[in-house]
Coordinates of C-alpha atoms in Angstrom, one line a residue:
X27 CA 7.5 16.4 -34.8
X28 CA 8.9 18.6 -37.5
X29 CA 12.6 19.0 -37.8
X30 CA 13.4 22.3 -39.5
X31 CA 17.1 21.9 -39.3
X32 CA 18.8 21.0 -42.6
X33 CA 22.0 19.1 -43.0
X34 CA 23.4 22.0 -45.0
X35 CA 22.7 24.4 -42.0
X36 CA 24.6 22.0 -39.7
X37 CA 27.6 21.8 -42.0
X38 CA 27.6 25.5 -42.4
X39 CA 27.5 26.1 -38.6
X40 CA 30.5 23.8 -38.0
X41 CA 32.6 24.9 -41.1
X42 CA 35.5 26.2 -38.9
X43 CA 35.8 23.1 -36.7
X44 CA 39.0 21.1 -36.9
X45 CA 38.3 17.4 -37.0
X46 CA 38.2 15.0 -35.2
X47 CA 35.9 16.8 -32.9
X48 CA 33.6 15.9 -30.0
X49 CA 30.0 16.9 -29.4
X50 CA 30.9 19.8 -27.0
X51 CA 33.3 21.3 -29.6
X52 CA 30.6 21.1 -32.3
X53 CA 28.0 22.8 -30.1
X54 CA 30.4 25.5 -29.0
X55 CA 31.5 26.2 -32.6
X56 CA 27.9 26.4 -33.8
X57 CA 27.1 28.9 -31.0
X58 CA 30.2 31.0 -31.9
X59 CA 29.3 31.1 -35.5
X60 CA 25.9 32.5 -34.8
X61 CA 24.0 29.4 -36.0
X62 CA 20.3 29.4 -35.5
X63 CA 19.1 28.0 -32.2
X64 CA 17.5 25.0 -34.0
X65 CA 21.0 24.0 -35.3
X66 CA 22.5 24.3 -31.9
X67 CA 19.7 22.3 -30.4
X68 CA 20.1 19.5 -33.0
X69 CA 23.8 19.3 -32.2
X70 CA 23.1 18.9 -28.5
X71 CA 21.0 15.9 -29.5
X72 CA 23.8 13.9 -31.0
X73 CA 25.7 11.2 -29.1
X74 CA 28.8 12.3 -27.2
X75 CA 31.3 10.8 -29.6
X76 CA 34.4 11.9 -31.6
X77 CA 33.3 12.7 -35.2
X78 CA 35.8 12.4 -38.0
X79 CA 34.3 14.9 -40.5
X80 CA 31.3 17.2 -41.2
X81 CA 29.4 14.5 -43.1
X82 CA 29.5 12.2 -40.2
X83 CA 28.0 15.0 -38.0
X84 CA 25.4 15.7 -40.6
X85 CA 24.3 12.1 -40.7
X86 CA 24.1 12.0 -36.8
X87 CA 21.9 15.1 -36.5
X88 CA 18.1 14.7 -36.9
X89 CA 17.2 16.9 -39.9
X90 CA 14.2 17.5 -42.0
X91 CA 13.8 14.5 -44.4
X92 CA 14.2 16.8 -47.5
X93 CA 17.4 18.5 -46.4
X94 CA 19.9 15.7 -47.4
X95 CA 23.6 15.8 -48.3
X96 CA 23.3 13.6 -51.3
X97 CA 21.5 10.9 -49.4
X98 CA 19.2 8.6 -51.2
X99 CA 15.5 8.5 -50.4
X100 CA 16.1 5.1 -48.7
X101 CA 18.8 6.6 -46.4
X102 CA 16.5 9.6 -45.6
X103 CA 13.7 7.1 -44.7
X104 CA 16.0 5.1 -42.5
X105 CA 17.1 8.2 -40.6
X106 CA 13.5 9.2 -40.2
X107 CA 12.6 5.8 -38.8
X108 CA 15.7 5.2 -36.7
X109 CA 16.6 8.8 -35.8
X110 CA 20.2 8.7 -37.0
X111 CA 22.6 6.7 -34.8
X112 CA 21.3 4.2 -32.3
X113 CA 20.6 5.9 -29.0
X114 CA 20.6 9.4 -30.5
X115 CA 17.9 11.9 -29.8
X116 CA 15.6 9.4 -28.2
X117 CA 13.7 12.1 -26.4
X118 CA 12.8 13.7 -29.8
X119 CA 11.1 10.6 -31.2
X120 CA 7.3 10.4 -31.3
X121 CA 6.7 6.8 -30.2
X122 CA 3.4 5.6 -29.0
X123 CA 3.5 4.1 -25.4
X124 CA 3.6 0.5 -25.1
X125 CA 0.2 -1.0 -24.1
X126 CA 1.5 -1.9 -20.6
X127 CA 2.5 1.8 -19.9
X128 CA -0.8 3.0 -21.3
X129 CA -2.7 0.6 -18.9
X130 CA -0.6 1.8 -16.0
X131 CA -1.4 5.4 -16.7
X132 CA -5.1 4.8 -16.5

């Protein structure tokens, strides 16, 4: 699955947010700022936590691997493997079914 949202787009969409801020505040701010629908959707996929700053939000959002905010290739690879924070955007991951589920579907 391609993630076309960049970390810079996310940061730009939430530039007027006062931190700390929760997920709902971030989504509303992005919507008010006229952010692209992909950015708003990406923010909806983050865990419902309090975020201390924009960089923390950018690290939590699934973004395209080449977007980065000064992250190293290893950090970008880890985000691609792990999907940001644990439990985040699980429904967006492309994960093969376990063999047991595959057998049950037959």
